Amino acid sequence: MEKKKSKPGIIIMSLLVIVLIIGFYNSWKAEASLSSKGKITIGRVTDFKYSTRVGHIDFKFYVNGELYDTSDPDDSGWPKYVREARAIRHKFYPVEYDSTNPNNSKIQITKKPLGFNELLKNGIKIKGKVENIYPISESYADLHIKYKYLRGNFKFRTRLHMDSLPCGFIDSCKQKEIGLIISKDYPDVNNLYYLSYDRVSMKKAKEQKK
């Protein structure tokens, strides 16, 4: 004779079903909002973990100058995620976000991350200030530069040839304002950072090894 399920067991099963239904509904609602109110920006992968069970991709992106730090699952199940390759740490990819709730977002891991030209495609010209500058050889100097954009304060270091300093000579550079081109979508990115002599040299060395 088949035993009847206990009342506590039935209650637990009912609660689990309700939780699953609510979870599915919330996912469907977020997906519908993203589909109808979605916009595209640029995000940067900060970390990731690939796993057969629970993996994740951590990333950051800006909306109206505000930084969002979030994560996505590593797989491409429902709702659909773009996962054409494995993410590369510190590289940039398109991010789709809900304009009414940017926390509702997805990073699109395409076959190749976005390159320098794509990052500055819609660049904005602003002014930065040279906080410090000092020679590191007879030919090159390191410049420490800061700038503001919307709600963010940014700092970076770049290495430039003495003959191409944007502020003239070393003695006249400190606290001098200089022109920068920054990414409208990811204002932490600027042209002088990527034009740094050491970074350009490392990039060429990597390309020659391929």
PDB file of C-alpha atoms in Angstrom, residues 36-190:
ATOM      1  CA  SER A  36      12.855  46.493 -25.221  1.00  0.00           C
ATOM      2  CA  LYS A  37      14.989  49.086 -23.392  1.00  0.00           C
ATOM      3  CA  GLY A  38      18.484  47.784 -24.025  1.00  0.00           C
ATOM      4  CA  LYS A  39      21.470  49.918 -25.015  1.00  0.00           C
ATOM      5  CA  ILE A  40      25.041  48.965 -25.913  1.00  0.00           C
ATOM      6  CA  THR A  41      28.172  50.240 -24.170  1.00  0.00           C
ATOM      7  CA  ILE A  42      31.671  48.952 -23.406  1.00  0.00           C
ATOM      8  CA  GLY A  43      32.664  46.816 -20.430  1.00  0.00           C
ATOM      9  CA  ARG A  44      35.930  45.451 -19.095  1.00  0.00           C
ATOM     10  CA  VAL A  45      36.401  41.896 -17.813  1.00  0.00           C
ATOM     11  CA  THR A  46      37.935  42.007 -14.329  1.00  0.00           C
ATOM     12  CA  ASP A  47      37.896  38.299 -13.508  1.00  0.00           C
ATOM     13  CA  PHE A  48      36.310  35.003 -14.511  1.00  0.00           C
ATOM     14  CA  LYS A  49      35.896  31.399 -13.503  1.00  0.00           C
ATOM     15  CA  TYR A  50      34.880  28.695 -15.960  1.00  0.00           C
ATOM     16  CA  SER A  51      33.246  25.650 -14.454  1.00  0.00           C
ATOM     17  CA  THR A  52      31.065  22.688 -15.443  1.00  0.00           C
ATOM     18  CA  ARG A  53      28.677  23.686 -12.652  1.00  0.00           C
ATOM     19  CA  VAL A  54      28.712  27.346 -11.626  1.00  0.00           C
ATOM     20  CA  GLY A  55      31.058  29.678 -13.482  1.00  0.00           C
ATOM     21  CA  HIS A  56      31.026  33.467 -13.752  1.00  0.00           C
ATOM     22  CA  ILE A  57      32.477  36.433 -15.639  1.00  0.00           C
ATOM     23  CA  ASP A  58      33.013  39.601 -13.589  1.00  0.00           C
ATOM     24  CA  PHE A  59      32.984  42.914 -15.449  1.00  0.00           C
ATOM     25  CA  LYS A  60      32.657  46.679 -15.046  1.00  0.00           C
ATOM     26  CA  PHE A  61      31.011  49.326 -17.201  1.00  0.00           C
ATOM     27  CA  TYR A  62      29.904  52.956 -17.016  1.00  0.00           C
ATOM     28  CA  VAL A  63      26.493  54.546 -17.567  1.00  0.00           C
ATOM     29  CA  ASN A  64      26.285  58.356 -17.375  1.00  0.00           C
ATOM     30  CA  GLY A  65      29.583  58.422 -15.515  1.00  0.00           C
ATOM     31  CA  GLU A  66      28.490  55.910 -12.870  1.00  0.00           C
ATOM     32  CA  LEU A  67      30.516  52.711 -12.567  1.00  0.00           C
ATOM     33  CA  TYR A  68      28.681  49.374 -12.351  1.00  0.00           C
ATOM     34  CA  ASP A  69      30.491  46.287 -11.071  1.00  0.00           C
ATOM     35  CA  THR A  70      28.623  43.049 -11.778  1.00  0.00           C
ATOM     36  CA  SER A  71      28.890  39.520 -13.185  1.00  0.00           C
ATOM     37  CA  ASP A  72      27.328  37.082 -15.646  1.00  0.00           C
ATOM     38  CA  PRO A  73      27.181  33.284 -15.793  1.00  0.00           C
ATOM     39  CA  ASP A  74      29.883  31.807 -18.023  1.00  0.00           C
ATOM     40  CA  ASP A  75      27.506  29.660 -20.102  1.00  0.00           C
ATOM     41  CA  SER A  76      25.071  30.537 -22.895  1.00  0.00           C
ATOM     42  CA  GLY A  77      21.876  28.996 -21.525  1.00  0.00           C
ATOM     43  CA  TRP A  78      18.543  30.778 -21.132  1.00  0.00           C
ATOM     44  CA  PRO A  79      18.338  33.672 -21.267  1.00  0.00           C
ATOM     45  CA  LYS A  80      20.725  33.736 -24.215  1.00  0.00           C
ATOM     46  CA  TYR A  81      24.264  35.035 -23.652  1.00  0.00           C
ATOM     47  CA  VAL A  82      26.867  35.763 -26.333  1.00  0.00           C
ATOM     48  CA  ARG A  83      29.784  33.436 -25.604  1.00  0.00           C
ATOM     49  CA  GLU A  84      31.829  33.061 -28.792  1.00  0.00           C
ATOM     50  CA  ALA A  85      35.145  32.501 -26.983  1.00  0.00           C
ATOM     51  CA  ARG A  86      36.660  32.469 -23.525  1.00  0.00           C
ATOM     52  CA  ALA A  87      36.860  35.860 -21.835  1.00  0.00           C
ATOM     53  CA  ILE A  88      40.260  37.518 -21.517  1.00  0.00           C
ATOM     54  CA  ARG A  89      40.989  39.282 -18.249  1.00  0.00           C
ATOM     55  CA  HIS A  90      41.305  43.100 -18.463  1.00  0.00           C
ATOM     56  CA  LYS A  91      40.048  43.153 -22.073  1.00  0.00           C
ATOM     57  CA  PHE A  92      37.033  45.086 -23.363  1.00  0.00           C
ATOM     58  CA  TYR A  93      33.785  43.713 -24.816  1.00  0.00           C
ATOM     59  CA  PRO A  94      30.321  45.057 -25.713  1.00  0.00           C
ATOM     60  CA  VAL A  95      27.824  45.210 -22.848  1.00  0.00           C
ATOM     61  CA  GLU A  96      24.052  45.358 -23.267  1.00  0.00           C
ATOM     62  CA  TYR A  97      22.263  47.075 -20.391  1.00  0.00           C
ATOM     63  CA  ASP A  98      18.725  48.072 -19.452  1.00  0.00           C
ATOM     64  CA  SER A  99      18.436  51.878 -19.704  1.00  0.00           C
ATOM     65  CA  THR A 100      15.913  51.881 -16.825  1.00  0.00           C
ATOM     66  CA  ASN A 101      18.048  49.592 -14.637  1.00  0.00           C
ATOM     67  CA  PRO A 102      21.711  49.269 -15.697  1.00  0.00           C
ATOM     68  CA  ASN A 103      22.247  46.494 -13.147  1.00  0.00           C
ATOM     69  CA  ASN A 104      20.218  44.372 -15.565  1.00  0.00           C
ATOM     70  CA  SER A 105      23.012  43.777 -18.062  1.00  0.00           C
ATOM     71  CA  LYS A 106      24.920  41.213 -20.127  1.00  0.00           C
ATOM     72  CA  ILE A 107      28.484  41.208 -21.378  1.00  0.00           C
ATOM     73  CA  GLN A 108      28.960  39.890 -24.923  1.00  0.00           C
ATOM     74  CA  ILE A 109      32.102  37.757 -25.142  1.00  0.00           C
ATOM     75  CA  THR A 110      32.841  38.004 -28.855  1.00  0.00           C
ATOM     76  CA  LYS A 111      35.549  36.115 -30.762  1.00  0.00           C
ATOM     77  CA  LYS A 112      37.948  39.017 -30.278  1.00  0.00           C
ATOM     78  CA  PRO A 113      37.932  41.755 -27.601  1.00  0.00           C
ATOM     79  CA  LEU A 114      37.543  45.371 -28.669  1.00  0.00           C
ATOM     80  CA  GLY A 115      40.735  47.030 -29.902  1.00  0.00           C
ATOM     81  CA  PHE A 116      42.179  50.520 -29.399  1.00  0.00           C
ATOM     82  CA  ASN A 117      40.438  52.036 -32.443  1.00  0.00           C
ATOM     83  CA  GLU A 118      37.055  50.628 -31.418  1.00  0.00           C
ATOM     84  CA  LEU A 119      37.432  51.917 -27.853  1.00  0.00           C
ATOM     85  CA  LEU A 120      38.086  55.470 -29.046  1.00  0.00           C
ATOM     86  CA  LYS A 121      35.773  55.378 -32.060  1.00  0.00           C
ATOM     87  CA  ASN A 122      33.428  57.951 -30.490  1.00  0.00           C
ATOM     88  CA  GLY A 123      36.117  59.624 -28.412  1.00  0.00           C
ATOM     89  CA  ILE A 124      35.618  62.889 -26.541  1.00  0.00           C
ATOM     90  CA  LYS A 125      38.244  65.617 -26.332  1.00  0.00           C
ATOM     91  CA  ILE A 126      38.860  66.851 -22.779  1.00  0.00           C
ATOM     92  CA  LYS A 127      41.626  68.452 -20.732  1.00  0.00           C
ATOM     93  CA  GLY A 128      43.900  66.604 -18.322  1.00  0.00           C
ATOM     94  CA  LYS A 129      46.512  67.961 -15.902  1.00  0.00           C
ATOM     95  CA  VAL A 130      50.110  66.744 -15.600  1.00  0.00           C
ATOM     96  CA  GLU A 131      50.604  66.062 -11.877  1.00  0.00           C
ATOM     97  CA  ASN A 132      54.203  64.963 -12.220  1.00  0.00           C
ATOM     98  CA  ILE A 133      56.817  64.363 -14.911  1.00  0.00           C
ATOM     99  CA  TYR A 134      60.373  63.026 -14.777  1.00  0.00           C
ATOM    100  CA  PRO A 135      62.910  61.673 -17.287  1.00  0.00           C
ATOM    101  CA  ILE A 136      63.593  57.936 -17.279  1.00  0.00           C
ATOM    102  CA  SER A 137      66.297  58.162 -19.968  1.00  0.00           C
ATOM    103  CA  GLU A 138      67.831  60.705 -22.337  1.00  0.00           C
ATOM    104  CA  SER A 139      64.953  60.165 -24.763  1.00  0.00           C
ATOM    105  CA  TYR A 140      61.844  59.375 -22.685  1.00  0.00           C
ATOM    106  CA  ALA A 141      59.882  60.819 -19.774  1.00  0.00           C
ATOM    107  CA  ASP A 142      57.072  59.456 -17.600  1.00  0.00           C
ATOM    108  CA  LEU A 143      54.025  61.676 -17.162  1.00  0.00           C
ATOM    109  CA  HIS A 144      51.456  61.183 -14.402  1.00  0.00           C
ATOM    110  CA  ILE A 145      48.181  62.716 -15.543  1.00  0.00           C
ATOM    111  CA  LYS A 146      44.770  63.179 -13.950  1.00  0.00           C
ATOM    112  CA  TYR A 147      41.411  64.189 -15.420  1.00  0.00           C
ATOM    113  CA  LYS A 148      37.714  64.377 -14.576  1.00  0.00           C
ATOM    114  CA  TYR A 149      34.700  63.239 -16.553  1.00  0.00           C
ATOM    115  CA  LEU A 150      31.141  63.414 -15.231  1.00  0.00           C
ATOM    116  CA  ARG A 151      31.258  61.780 -11.775  1.00  0.00           C
ATOM    117  CA  GLY A 152      34.650  60.124 -12.183  1.00  0.00           C
ATOM    118  CA  ASN A 153      38.224  61.106 -11.291  1.00  0.00           C
ATOM    119  CA  PHE A 154      40.902  59.291 -13.267  1.00  0.00           C
ATOM    120  CA  LYS A 155      44.700  58.977 -13.115  1.00  0.00           C
ATOM    121  CA  PHE A 156      47.225  57.211 -15.334  1.00  0.00           C
ATOM    122  CA  ARG A 157      50.885  57.067 -16.304  1.00  0.00           C
ATOM    123  CA  THR A 158      52.253  57.315 -19.831  1.00  0.00           C
ATOM    124  CA  ARG A 159      55.807  57.234 -21.278  1.00  0.00           C
ATOM    125  CA  LEU A 160      56.488  59.602 -24.158  1.00  0.00           C
ATOM    126  CA  HIS A 161      59.483  60.686 -26.239  1.00  0.00           C
ATOM    127  CA  MET A 162      60.997  64.008 -25.221  1.00  0.00           C
ATOM    128  CA  ASP A 163      60.366  65.382 -28.702  1.00  0.00           C
ATOM    129  CA  SER A 164      56.633  64.604 -28.551  1.00  0.00           C
ATOM    130  CA  LEU A 165      55.638  65.878 -25.107  1.00  0.00           C
ATOM    131  CA  PRO A 166      52.167  67.472 -25.383  1.00  0.00           C
ATOM    132  CA  CYS A 167      53.212  70.251 -23.008  1.00  0.00           C
ATOM    133  CA  GLY A 168      56.567  71.268 -24.503  1.00  0.00           C
ATOM    134  CA  PHE A 169      59.580  70.695 -22.243  1.00  0.00           C
ATOM    135  CA  ILE A 170      59.882  68.856 -18.917  1.00  0.00           C
ATOM    136  CA  ASP A 171      60.362  72.037 -16.896  1.00  0.00           C
ATOM    137  CA  SER A 172      57.154  73.563 -18.267  1.00  0.00           C
ATOM    138  CA  CYS A 173      54.998  70.418 -18.089  1.00  0.00           C
ATOM    139  CA  LYS A 174      54.192  70.019 -14.401  1.00  0.00           C
ATOM    140  CA  GLN A 175      50.637  71.153 -13.565  1.00  0.00           C
ATOM    141  CA  LYS A 176      50.142  72.007 -17.238  1.00  0.00           C
ATOM    142  CA  GLU A 177      46.825  71.215 -18.914  1.00  0.00           C
ATOM    143  CA  ILE A 178      47.026  68.974 -21.971  1.00  0.00           C
ATOM    144  CA  GLY A 179      44.529  67.587 -24.456  1.00  0.00           C
ATOM    145  CA  LEU A 180      43.226  64.017 -24.159  1.00  0.00           C
ATOM    146  CA  ILE A 181      40.838  61.841 -26.104  1.00  0.00           C
ATOM    147  CA  ILE A 182      38.799  59.539 -23.854  1.00  0.00           C
ATOM    148  CA  SER A 183      36.249  56.843 -24.600  1.00  0.00           C
ATOM    149  CA  LYS A 184      32.695  58.137 -24.251  1.00  0.00           C
ATOM    150  CA  ASP A 185      31.521  54.683 -23.169  1.00  0.00           C
ATOM    151  CA  TYR A 186      34.439  53.806 -20.870  1.00  0.00           C
ATOM    152  CA  PRO A 187      36.059  57.093 -19.721  1.00  0.00           C
ATOM    153  CA  ASP A 188      38.882  55.273 -17.947  1.00  0.00           C
ATOM    154  CA  VAL A 189      40.305  54.680 -21.454  1.00  0.00           C
ATOM    155  CA  ASN A 190      42.310  57.451 -23.124  1.00  0.00           C
TER     156      ASN A 190
END
